[in-house]
mmCIF file of C-alpha atoms and ligand atoms in Angstrom:
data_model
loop_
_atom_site.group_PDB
_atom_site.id
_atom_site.type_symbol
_atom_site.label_atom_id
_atom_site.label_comp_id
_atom_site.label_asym_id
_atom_site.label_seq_id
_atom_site.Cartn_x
_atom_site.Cartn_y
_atom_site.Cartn_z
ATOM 1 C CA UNK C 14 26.666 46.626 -45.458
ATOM 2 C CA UNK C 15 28.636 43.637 -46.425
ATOM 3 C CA UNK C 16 30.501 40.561 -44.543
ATOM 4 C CA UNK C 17 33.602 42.746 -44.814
ATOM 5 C CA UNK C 18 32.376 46.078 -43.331
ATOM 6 C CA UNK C 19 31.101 44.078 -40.592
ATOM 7 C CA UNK C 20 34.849 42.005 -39.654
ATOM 8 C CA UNK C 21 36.015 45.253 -40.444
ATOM 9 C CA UNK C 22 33.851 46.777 -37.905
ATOM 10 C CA UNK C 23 34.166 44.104 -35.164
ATOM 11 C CA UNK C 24 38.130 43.737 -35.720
ATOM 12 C CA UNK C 25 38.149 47.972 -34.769
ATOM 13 C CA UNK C 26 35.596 47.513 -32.000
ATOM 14 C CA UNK C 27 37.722 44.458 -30.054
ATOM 15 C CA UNK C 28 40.520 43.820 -31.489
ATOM 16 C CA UNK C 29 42.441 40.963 -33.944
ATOM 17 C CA UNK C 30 40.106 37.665 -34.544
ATOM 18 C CA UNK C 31 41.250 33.894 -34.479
ATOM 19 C CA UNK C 32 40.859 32.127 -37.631
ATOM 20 C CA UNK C 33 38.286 30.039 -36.123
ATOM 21 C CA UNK C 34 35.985 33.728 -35.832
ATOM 22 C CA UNK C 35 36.512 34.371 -39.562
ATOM 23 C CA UNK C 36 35.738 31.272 -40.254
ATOM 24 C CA UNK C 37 32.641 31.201 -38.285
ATOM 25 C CA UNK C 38 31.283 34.537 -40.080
ATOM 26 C CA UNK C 39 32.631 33.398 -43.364
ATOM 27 C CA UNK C 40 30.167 30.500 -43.337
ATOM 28 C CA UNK C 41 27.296 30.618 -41.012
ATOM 29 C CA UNK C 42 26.612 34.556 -40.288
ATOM 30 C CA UNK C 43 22.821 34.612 -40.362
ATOM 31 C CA UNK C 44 22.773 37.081 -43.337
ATOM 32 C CA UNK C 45 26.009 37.255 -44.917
ATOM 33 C CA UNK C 46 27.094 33.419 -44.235
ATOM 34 C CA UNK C 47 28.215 31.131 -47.038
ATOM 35 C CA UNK C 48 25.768 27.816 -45.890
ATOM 36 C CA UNK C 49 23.032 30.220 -44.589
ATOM 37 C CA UNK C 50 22.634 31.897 -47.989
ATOM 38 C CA UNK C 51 22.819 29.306 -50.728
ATOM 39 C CA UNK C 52 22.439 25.785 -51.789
ATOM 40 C CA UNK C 53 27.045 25.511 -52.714
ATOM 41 C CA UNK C 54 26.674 22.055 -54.652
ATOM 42 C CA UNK C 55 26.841 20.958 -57.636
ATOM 43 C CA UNK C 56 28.043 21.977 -61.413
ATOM 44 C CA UNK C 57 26.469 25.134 -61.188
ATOM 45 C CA UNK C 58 28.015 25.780 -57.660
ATOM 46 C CA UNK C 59 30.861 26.125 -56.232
ATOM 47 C CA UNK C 60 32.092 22.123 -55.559
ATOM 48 C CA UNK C 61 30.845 18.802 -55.745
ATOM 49 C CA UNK C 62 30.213 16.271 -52.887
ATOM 50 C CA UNK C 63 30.741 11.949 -52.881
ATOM 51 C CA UNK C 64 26.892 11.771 -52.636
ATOM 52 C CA UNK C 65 26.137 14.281 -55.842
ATOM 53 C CA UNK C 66 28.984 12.674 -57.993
ATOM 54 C CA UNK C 67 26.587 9.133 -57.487
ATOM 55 C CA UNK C 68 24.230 7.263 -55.722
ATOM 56 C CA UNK C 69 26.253 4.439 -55.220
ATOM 57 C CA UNK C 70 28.004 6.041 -52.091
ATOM 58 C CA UNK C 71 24.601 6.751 -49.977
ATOM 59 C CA UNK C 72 23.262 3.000 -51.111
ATOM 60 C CA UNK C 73 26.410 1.293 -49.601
ATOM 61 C CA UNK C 74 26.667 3.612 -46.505
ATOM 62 C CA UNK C 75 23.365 3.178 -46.361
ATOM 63 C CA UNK C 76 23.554 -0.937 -46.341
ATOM 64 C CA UNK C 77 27.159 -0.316 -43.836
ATOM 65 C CA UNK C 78 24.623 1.434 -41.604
ATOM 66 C CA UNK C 79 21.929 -1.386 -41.539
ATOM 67 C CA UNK C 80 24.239 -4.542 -41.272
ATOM 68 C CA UNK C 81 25.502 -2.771 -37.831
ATOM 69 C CA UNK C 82 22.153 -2.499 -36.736
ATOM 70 C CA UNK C 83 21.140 -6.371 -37.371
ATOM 71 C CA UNK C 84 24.774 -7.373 -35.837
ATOM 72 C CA UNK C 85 23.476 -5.233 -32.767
ATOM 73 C CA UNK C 86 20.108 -7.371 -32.889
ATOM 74 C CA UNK C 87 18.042 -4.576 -35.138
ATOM 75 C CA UNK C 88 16.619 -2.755 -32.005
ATOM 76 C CA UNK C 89 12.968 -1.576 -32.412
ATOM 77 C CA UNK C 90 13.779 2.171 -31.460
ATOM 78 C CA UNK C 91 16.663 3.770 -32.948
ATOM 79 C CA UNK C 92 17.852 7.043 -34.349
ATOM 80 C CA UNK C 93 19.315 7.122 -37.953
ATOM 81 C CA UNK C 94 21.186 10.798 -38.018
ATOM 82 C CA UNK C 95 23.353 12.614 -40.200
ATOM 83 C CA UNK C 96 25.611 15.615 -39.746
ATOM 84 C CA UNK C 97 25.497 18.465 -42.431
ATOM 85 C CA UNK C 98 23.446 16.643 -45.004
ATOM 86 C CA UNK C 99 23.635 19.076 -47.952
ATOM 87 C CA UNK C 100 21.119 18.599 -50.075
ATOM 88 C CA UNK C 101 20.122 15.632 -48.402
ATOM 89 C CA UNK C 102 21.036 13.490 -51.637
ATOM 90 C CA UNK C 103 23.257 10.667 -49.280
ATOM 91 C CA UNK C 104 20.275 10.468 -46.977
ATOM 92 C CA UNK C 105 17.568 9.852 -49.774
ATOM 93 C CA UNK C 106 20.064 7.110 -51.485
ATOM 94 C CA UNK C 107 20.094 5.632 -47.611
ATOM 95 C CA UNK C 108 16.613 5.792 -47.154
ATOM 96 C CA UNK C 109 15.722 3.921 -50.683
ATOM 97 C CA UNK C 110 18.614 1.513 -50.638
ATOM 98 C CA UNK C 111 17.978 0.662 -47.140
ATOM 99 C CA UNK C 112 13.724 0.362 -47.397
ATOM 100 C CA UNK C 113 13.937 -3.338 -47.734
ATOM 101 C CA UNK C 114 15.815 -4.370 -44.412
ATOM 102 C CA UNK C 115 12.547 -4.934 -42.446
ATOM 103 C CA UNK C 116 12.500 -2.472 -39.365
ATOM 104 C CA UNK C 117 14.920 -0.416 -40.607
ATOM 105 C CA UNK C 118 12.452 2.286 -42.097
ATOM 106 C CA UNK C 119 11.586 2.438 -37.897
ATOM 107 C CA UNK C 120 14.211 4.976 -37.627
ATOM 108 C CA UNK C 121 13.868 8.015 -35.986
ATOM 109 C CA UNK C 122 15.617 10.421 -38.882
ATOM 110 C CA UNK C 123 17.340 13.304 -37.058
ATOM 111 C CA UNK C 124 19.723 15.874 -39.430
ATOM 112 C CA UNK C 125 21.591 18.425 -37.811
ATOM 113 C CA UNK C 126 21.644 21.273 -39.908
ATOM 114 C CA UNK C 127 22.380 24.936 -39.667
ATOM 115 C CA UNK C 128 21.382 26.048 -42.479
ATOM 116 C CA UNK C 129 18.023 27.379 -43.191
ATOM 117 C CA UNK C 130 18.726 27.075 -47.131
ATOM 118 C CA UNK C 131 19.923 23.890 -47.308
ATOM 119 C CA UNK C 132 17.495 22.819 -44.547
ATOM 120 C CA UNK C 133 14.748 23.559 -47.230
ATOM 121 C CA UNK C 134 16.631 21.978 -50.016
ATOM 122 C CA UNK C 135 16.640 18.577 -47.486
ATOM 123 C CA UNK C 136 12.853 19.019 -46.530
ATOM 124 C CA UNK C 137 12.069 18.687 -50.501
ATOM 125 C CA UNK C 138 14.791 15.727 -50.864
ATOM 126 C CA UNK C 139 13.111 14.180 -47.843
ATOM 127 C CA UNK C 140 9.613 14.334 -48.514
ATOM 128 C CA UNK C 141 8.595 11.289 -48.611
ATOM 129 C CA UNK C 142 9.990 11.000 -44.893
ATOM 130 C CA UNK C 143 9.062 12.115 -41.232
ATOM 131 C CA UNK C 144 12.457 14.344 -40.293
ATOM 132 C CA UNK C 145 13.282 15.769 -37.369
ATOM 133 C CA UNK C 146 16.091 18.706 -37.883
ATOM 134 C CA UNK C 147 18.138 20.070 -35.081
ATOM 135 C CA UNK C 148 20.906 22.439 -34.300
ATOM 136 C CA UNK C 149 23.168 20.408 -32.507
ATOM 137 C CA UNK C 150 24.106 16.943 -31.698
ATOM 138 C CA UNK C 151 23.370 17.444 -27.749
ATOM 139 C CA UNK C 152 19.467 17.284 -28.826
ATOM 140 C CA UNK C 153 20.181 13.879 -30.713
ATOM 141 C CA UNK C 154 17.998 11.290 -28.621
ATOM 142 C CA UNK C 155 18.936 9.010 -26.240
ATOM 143 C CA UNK C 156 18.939 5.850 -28.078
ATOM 144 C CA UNK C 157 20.767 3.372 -30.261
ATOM 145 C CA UNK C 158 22.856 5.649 -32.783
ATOM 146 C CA UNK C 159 23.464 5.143 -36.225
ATOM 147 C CA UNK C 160 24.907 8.142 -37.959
ATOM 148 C CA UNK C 161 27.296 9.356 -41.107
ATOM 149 C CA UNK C 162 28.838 12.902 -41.154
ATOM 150 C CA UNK C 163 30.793 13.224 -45.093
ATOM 151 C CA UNK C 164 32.595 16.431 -45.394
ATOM 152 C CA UNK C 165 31.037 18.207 -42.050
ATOM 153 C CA UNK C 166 33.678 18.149 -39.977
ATOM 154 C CA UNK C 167 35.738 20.285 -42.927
ATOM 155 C CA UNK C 168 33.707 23.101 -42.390
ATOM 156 C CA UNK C 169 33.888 23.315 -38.824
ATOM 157 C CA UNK C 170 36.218 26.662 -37.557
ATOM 158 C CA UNK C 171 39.594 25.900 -37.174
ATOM 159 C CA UNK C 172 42.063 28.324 -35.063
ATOM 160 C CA UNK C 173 45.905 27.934 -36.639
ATOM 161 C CA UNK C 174 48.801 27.905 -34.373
ATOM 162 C CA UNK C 175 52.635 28.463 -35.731
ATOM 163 C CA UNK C 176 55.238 26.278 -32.845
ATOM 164 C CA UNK C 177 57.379 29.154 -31.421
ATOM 165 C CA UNK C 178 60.629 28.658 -29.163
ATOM 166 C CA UNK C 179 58.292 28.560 -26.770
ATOM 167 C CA UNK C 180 55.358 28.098 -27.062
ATOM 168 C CA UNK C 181 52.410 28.649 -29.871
ATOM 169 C CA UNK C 182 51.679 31.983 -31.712
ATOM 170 C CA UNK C 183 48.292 32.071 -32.686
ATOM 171 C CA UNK C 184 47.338 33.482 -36.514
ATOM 172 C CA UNK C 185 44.777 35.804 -36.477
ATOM 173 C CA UNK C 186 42.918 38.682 -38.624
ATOM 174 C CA UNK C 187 43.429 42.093 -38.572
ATOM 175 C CA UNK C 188 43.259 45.108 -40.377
ATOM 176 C CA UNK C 189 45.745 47.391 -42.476
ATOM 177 C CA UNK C 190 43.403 50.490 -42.658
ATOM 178 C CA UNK C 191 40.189 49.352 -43.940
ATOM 179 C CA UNK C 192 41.791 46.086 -45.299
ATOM 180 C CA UNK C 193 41.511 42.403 -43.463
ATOM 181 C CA UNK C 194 45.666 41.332 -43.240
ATOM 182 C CA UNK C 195 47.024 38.916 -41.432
ATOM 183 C CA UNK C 196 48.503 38.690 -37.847
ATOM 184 C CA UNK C 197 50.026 36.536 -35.209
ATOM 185 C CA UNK C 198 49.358 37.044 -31.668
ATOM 186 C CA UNK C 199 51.757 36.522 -28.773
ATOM 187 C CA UNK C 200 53.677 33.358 -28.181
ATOM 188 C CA UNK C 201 52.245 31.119 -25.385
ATOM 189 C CA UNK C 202 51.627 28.009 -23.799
ATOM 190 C CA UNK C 203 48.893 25.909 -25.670
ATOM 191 C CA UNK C 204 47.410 23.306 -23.572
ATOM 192 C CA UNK C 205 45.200 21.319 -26.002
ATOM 193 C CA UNK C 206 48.746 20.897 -28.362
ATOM 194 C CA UNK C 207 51.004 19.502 -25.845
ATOM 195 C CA UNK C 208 51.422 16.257 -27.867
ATOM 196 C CA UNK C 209 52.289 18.186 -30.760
ATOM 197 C CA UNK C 210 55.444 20.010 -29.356
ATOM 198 C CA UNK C 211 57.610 16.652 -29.873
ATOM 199 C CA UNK C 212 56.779 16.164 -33.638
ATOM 200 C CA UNK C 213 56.857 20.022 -35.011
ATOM 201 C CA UNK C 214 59.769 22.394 -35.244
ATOM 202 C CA UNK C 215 59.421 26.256 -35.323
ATOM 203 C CA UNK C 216 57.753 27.946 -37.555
ATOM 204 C CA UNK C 217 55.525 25.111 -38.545
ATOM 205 C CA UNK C 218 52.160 25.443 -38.385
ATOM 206 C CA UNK C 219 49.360 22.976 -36.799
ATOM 207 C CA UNK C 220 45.535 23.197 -36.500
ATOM 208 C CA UNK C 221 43.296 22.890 -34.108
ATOM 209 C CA UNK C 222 39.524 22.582 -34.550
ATOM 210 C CA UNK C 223 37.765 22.971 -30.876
ATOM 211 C CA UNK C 224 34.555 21.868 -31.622
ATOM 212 C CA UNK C 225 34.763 18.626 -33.166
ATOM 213 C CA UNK C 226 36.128 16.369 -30.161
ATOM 214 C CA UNK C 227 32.607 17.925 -28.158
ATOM 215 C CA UNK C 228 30.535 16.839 -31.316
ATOM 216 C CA UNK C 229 32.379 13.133 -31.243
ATOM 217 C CA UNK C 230 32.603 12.560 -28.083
ATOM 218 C CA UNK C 231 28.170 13.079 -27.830
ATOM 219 C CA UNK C 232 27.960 10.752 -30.743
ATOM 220 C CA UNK C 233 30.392 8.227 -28.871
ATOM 221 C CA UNK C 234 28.718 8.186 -25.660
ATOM 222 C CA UNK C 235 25.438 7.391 -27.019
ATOM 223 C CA UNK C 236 26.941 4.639 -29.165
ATOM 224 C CA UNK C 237 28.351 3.405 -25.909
ATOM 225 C CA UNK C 238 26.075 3.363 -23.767
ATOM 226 C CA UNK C 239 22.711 2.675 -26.200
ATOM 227 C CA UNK C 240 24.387 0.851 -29.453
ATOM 228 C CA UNK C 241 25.136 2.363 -32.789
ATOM 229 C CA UNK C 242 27.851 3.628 -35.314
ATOM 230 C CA UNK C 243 29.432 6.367 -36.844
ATOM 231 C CA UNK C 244 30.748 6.608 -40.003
ATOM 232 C CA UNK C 245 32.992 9.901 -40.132
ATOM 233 C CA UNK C 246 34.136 10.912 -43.978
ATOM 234 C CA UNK C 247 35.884 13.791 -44.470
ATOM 235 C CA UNK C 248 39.370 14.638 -46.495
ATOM 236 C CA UNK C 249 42.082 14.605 -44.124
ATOM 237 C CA UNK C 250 45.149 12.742 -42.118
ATOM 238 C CA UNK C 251 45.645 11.204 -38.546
ATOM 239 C CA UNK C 252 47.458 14.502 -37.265
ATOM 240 C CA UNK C 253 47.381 18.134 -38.368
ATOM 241 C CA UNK C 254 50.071 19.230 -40.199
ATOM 242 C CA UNK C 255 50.688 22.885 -42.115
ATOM 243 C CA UNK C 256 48.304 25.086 -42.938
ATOM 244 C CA UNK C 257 45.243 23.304 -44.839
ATOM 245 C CA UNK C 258 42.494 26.038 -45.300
ATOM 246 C CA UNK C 259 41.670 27.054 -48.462
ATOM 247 C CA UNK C 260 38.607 28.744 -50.278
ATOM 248 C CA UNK C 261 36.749 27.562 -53.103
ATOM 249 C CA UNK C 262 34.485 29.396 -55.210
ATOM 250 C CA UNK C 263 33.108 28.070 -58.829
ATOM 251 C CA UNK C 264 35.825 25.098 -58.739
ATOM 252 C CA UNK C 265 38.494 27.264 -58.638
ATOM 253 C CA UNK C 266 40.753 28.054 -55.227
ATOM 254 C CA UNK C 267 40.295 31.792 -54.015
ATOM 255 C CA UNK C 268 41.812 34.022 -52.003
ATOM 256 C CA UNK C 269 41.007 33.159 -47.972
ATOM 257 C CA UNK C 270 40.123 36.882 -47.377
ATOM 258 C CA UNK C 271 39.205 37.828 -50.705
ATOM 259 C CA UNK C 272 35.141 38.011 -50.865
ATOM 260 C CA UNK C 273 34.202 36.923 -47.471
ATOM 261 C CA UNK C 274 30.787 34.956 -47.220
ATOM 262 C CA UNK C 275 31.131 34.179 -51.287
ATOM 263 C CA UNK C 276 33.744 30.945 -51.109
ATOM 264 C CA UNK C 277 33.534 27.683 -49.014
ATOM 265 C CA UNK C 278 35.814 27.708 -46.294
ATOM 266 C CA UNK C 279 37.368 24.373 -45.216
ATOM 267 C CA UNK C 280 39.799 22.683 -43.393
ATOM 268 C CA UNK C 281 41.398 19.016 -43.858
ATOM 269 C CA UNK C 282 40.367 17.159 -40.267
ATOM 270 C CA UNK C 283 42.782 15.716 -38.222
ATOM 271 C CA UNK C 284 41.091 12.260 -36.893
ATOM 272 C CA UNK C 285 43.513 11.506 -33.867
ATOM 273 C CA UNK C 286 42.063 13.753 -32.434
ATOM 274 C CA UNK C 287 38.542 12.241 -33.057
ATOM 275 C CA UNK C 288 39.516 8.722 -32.323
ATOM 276 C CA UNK C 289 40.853 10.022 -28.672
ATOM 277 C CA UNK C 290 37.571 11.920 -28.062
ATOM 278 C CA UNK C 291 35.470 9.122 -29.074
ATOM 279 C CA UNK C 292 37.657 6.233 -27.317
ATOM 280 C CA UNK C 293 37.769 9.288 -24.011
ATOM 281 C CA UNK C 294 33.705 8.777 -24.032
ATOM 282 C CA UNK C 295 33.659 5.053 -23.835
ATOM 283 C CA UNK C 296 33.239 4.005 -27.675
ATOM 284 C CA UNK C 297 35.733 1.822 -29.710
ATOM 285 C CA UNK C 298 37.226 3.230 -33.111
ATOM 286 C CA UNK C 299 38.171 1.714 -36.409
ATOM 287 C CA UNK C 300 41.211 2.259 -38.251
ATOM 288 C CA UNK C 301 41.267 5.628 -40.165
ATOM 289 C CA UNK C 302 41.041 4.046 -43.663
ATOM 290 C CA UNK C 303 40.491 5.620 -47.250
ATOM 291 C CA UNK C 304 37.443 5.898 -49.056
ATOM 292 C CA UNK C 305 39.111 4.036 -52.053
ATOM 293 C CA UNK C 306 38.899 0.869 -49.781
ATOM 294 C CA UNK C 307 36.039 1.686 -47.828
ATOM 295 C CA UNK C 308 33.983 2.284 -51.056
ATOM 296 C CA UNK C 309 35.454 -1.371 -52.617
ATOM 297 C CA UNK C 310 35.377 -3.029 -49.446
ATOM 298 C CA UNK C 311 31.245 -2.083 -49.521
ATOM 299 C CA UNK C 312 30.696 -3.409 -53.379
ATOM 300 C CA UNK C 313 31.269 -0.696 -55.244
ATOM 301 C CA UNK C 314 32.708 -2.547 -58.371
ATOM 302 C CA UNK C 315 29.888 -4.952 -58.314
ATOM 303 C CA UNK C 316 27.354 -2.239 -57.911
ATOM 304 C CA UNK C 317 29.305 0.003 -60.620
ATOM 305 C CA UNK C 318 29.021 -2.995 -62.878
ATOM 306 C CA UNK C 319 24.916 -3.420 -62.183
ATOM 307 C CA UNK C 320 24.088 0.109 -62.744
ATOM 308 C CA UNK C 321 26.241 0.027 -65.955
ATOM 309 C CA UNK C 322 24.873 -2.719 -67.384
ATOM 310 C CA UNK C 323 21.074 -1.058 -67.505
ATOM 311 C CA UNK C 324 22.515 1.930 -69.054
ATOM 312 C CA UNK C 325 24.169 4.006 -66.616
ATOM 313 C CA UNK C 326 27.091 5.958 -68.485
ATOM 314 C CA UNK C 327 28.965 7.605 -66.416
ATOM 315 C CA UNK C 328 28.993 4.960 -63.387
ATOM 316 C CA UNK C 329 32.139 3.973 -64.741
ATOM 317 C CA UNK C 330 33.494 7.797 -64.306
ATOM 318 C CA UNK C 331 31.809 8.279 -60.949
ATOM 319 C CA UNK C 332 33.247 4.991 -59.725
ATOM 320 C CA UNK C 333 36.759 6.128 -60.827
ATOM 321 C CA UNK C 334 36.071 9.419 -59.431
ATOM 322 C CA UNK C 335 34.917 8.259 -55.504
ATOM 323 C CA UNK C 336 37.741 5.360 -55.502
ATOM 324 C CA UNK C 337 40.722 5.953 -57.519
ATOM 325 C CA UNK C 338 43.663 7.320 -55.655
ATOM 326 C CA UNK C 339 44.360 10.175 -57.978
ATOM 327 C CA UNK C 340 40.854 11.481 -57.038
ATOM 328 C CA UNK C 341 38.955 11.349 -54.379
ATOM 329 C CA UNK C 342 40.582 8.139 -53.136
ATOM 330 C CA UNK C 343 43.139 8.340 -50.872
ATOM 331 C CA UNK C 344 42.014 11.878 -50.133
ATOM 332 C CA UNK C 345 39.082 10.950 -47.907
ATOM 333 C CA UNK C 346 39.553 9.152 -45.256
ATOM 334 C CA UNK C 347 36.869 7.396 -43.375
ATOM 335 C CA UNK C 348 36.761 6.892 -39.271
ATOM 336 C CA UNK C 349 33.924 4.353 -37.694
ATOM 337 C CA UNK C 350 32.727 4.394 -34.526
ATOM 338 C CA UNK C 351 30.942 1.508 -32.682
ATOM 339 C CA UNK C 352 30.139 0.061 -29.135
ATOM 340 C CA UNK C 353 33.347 -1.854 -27.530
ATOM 341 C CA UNK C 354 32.803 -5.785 -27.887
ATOM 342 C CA UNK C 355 30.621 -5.133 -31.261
ATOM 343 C CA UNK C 356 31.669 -5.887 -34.701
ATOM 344 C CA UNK C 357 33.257 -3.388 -36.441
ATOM 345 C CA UNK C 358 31.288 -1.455 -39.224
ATOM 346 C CA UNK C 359 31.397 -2.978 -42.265
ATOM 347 C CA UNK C 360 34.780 -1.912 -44.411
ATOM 348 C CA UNK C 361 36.118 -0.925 -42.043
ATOM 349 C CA UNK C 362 38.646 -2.874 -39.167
ATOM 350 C CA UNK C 363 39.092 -2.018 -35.614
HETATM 351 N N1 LIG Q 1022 27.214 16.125 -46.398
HETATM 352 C C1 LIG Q 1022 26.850 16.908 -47.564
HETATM 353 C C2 LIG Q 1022 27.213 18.400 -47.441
HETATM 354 C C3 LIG Q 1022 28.603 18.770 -47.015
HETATM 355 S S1 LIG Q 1022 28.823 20.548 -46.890
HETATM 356 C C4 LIG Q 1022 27.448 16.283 -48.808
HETATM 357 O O1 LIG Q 1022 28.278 15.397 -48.660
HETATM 358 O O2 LIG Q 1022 27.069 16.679 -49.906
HETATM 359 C C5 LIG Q 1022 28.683 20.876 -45.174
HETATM 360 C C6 LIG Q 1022 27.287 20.786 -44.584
HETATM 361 O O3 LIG Q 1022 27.363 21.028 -43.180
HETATM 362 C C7 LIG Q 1022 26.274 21.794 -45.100
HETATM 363 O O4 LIG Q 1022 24.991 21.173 -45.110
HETATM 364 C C8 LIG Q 1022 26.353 22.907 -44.056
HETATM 365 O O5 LIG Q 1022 25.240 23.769 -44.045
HETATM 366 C C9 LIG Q 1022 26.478 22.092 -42.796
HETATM 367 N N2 LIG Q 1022 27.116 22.760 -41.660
HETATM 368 C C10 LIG Q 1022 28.276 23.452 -41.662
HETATM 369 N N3 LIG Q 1022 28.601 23.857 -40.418
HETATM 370 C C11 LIG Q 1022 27.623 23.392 -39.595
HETATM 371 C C12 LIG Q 1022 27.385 23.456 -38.187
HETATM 372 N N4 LIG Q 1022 28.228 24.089 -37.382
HETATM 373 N N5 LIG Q 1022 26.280 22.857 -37.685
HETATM 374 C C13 LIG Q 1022 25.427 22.201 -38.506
HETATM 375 N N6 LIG Q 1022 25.595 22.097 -39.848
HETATM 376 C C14 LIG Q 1022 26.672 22.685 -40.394
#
């Protein structure tokens, strides 16, 4: 048995599956899943994340993160989170750059992780640390929030909808014999992209990822109503436009239905729709801004230029790498979240 025999199977049994299914299977099926199976990251895997390219991007997220919780008054109890934390690299480079802002080693440290492999990998990254892990954000405690998500929302399941005269056809996954093909379902009315039918034309495609305004909008109201921020990175525009997924195995794009399970499925996010869930549940937003001017905003160059100056040699690449617009610069963009009448996170501007 294999990832494909069983879409195979379940396409035969009921029918066509949204791209949001295949997705789902592709990355999280408890045997065959891409996360639930190995530790992706890294040169020897099959892509690279900001926090394993350098430390410097968990230390200044990390010091973003504690100047919003002095400007809120550094409450005693608070929750420090993060969403899909890898290998837990970012959180360690949080934790250390972070230990000397009295109080803020209080935090409660919550990850939500699905992951039972990369759960491990974070225990051992973590050790030094009292964790909590969880499966969802609804168990996240009622408290003052401070969280970062970078490159989470990516790999959340994304259905794909192509405008129609009227209406939405929906792609979907099907079989030719015993292969997986292609498909589009039936034209109809799609609620959830009614502000999308002014700005497309037929035939053009536009994405839709379901869960992610449920996952902001519990971050938000907690950041509402106890105090907090958010600090959503992920690659990605304002709106949704063509078809983004793509599958990556061993640095190299793959096939989307080639080897099922074996490449990392993502998406780019759309953060309009983000921004409206979080501003819906009573939080105020930042400007969607790039990591390139996040990153330099925080002190990057300065903290490049410390870390090459006791030796560091490729700080200077890694810098270019997280900031430069060519790279991952312009790529990434970066949303904050915070309570209404509170400053704005730092590099960032409401
Ligand atoms: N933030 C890390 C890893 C990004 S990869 C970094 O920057 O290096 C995506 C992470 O999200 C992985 O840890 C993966 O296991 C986790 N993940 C994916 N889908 C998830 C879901 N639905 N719930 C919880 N975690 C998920």
């Amino acid at each position: 048995m294999s990832l494909t025999d069983h879409l195979v199977a379940r396409i035969r049994a009921t029918g066509p599956i949204t791209i949001a299914d295949y997705m789902a299977e592709c990355l999280l099926h408890p045997t065959f899943g891409y996360y639930t199976t190995r530790d992706p990251f890294g040169a020897k895997g099959d892509f690279t994340t900001a926090p394993e390219i350098s430390q410097m991007f968990g230390e200044l997220i990390g010091l973003a993160l504690a100047r919003s919780w002095l400007d809120q008054g550094a409450p005693a109890r608070f929750t420090l989170a993060e969403l899909g934390p890898g290998r837990g690299t970012l959180m360690a480079d949080v934790l250390r750059a972070t230990a000397r802002v009295p109080g803020f080693d209080k935090a409660g440290l919550h990850l939500v992780e699905a992951s039972p492999t990369l759960r491990a990998r974070q225990r051992q990254a973590l050790a030094a640390h009292s964790v909590r892990w969880l499966d969802t954000v609804d168990e996240l405690p009622e408290a003052p929030l401070f969280l970062i998500a970078n490159e989470f929302f990516d790999a959340l399941p994304i259905r794909q909808f192509q405008r129609a005269a009227q209406g939405w056809s929906e792609r979907q996954i099907g079989l030719d014999g015993d292969r997986l093909t292609p498909g589009l379902g039936a034209p109809g009315p799609q609620p959830a992209l009614a502000r999308r039918l002014g700005d497309t034309g037929e035939g053009e495609i536009v994405e839709l990822c379901p869960a992610a305004p449920a996952i902001v909008a519990q971050i938000a109201r907690r950041i509402a109503q106890h105090g907090g921020a958010a600090l959503l990175i992920d690659y990605g525009n304002w709106r949704s436009r063509g078809d983004t997924l793509q599958a990556v195995r061993d640095h190299r794009f793959a096939r989307i239905l080639d080897t099922p399970g074996q490449s990392d499925l993502t998406a780019h996010v759309a953060f309009e729709p983000l921004a409206l869930a979080a501003r819906a549940a009573g939080a105020a937003h930042s400007r969607m801004t790039s990591q390139g001017t996040f990153l330099e905003r925080l002190g990057i160059t300065a903290r490049a230029q410390a870390l090459a100056a006791r030796g560091g040699d490729a700080v200077a690449a890694a810098h270019r790498r997280l900031t430069h617009p060519d790279e991952m610069g312009n790529l990434f963009q970066v949303l904050g979240l915070f309570p209404p009448g509170a400053p704005c996170p730092a590099g960032l501007e409401p």
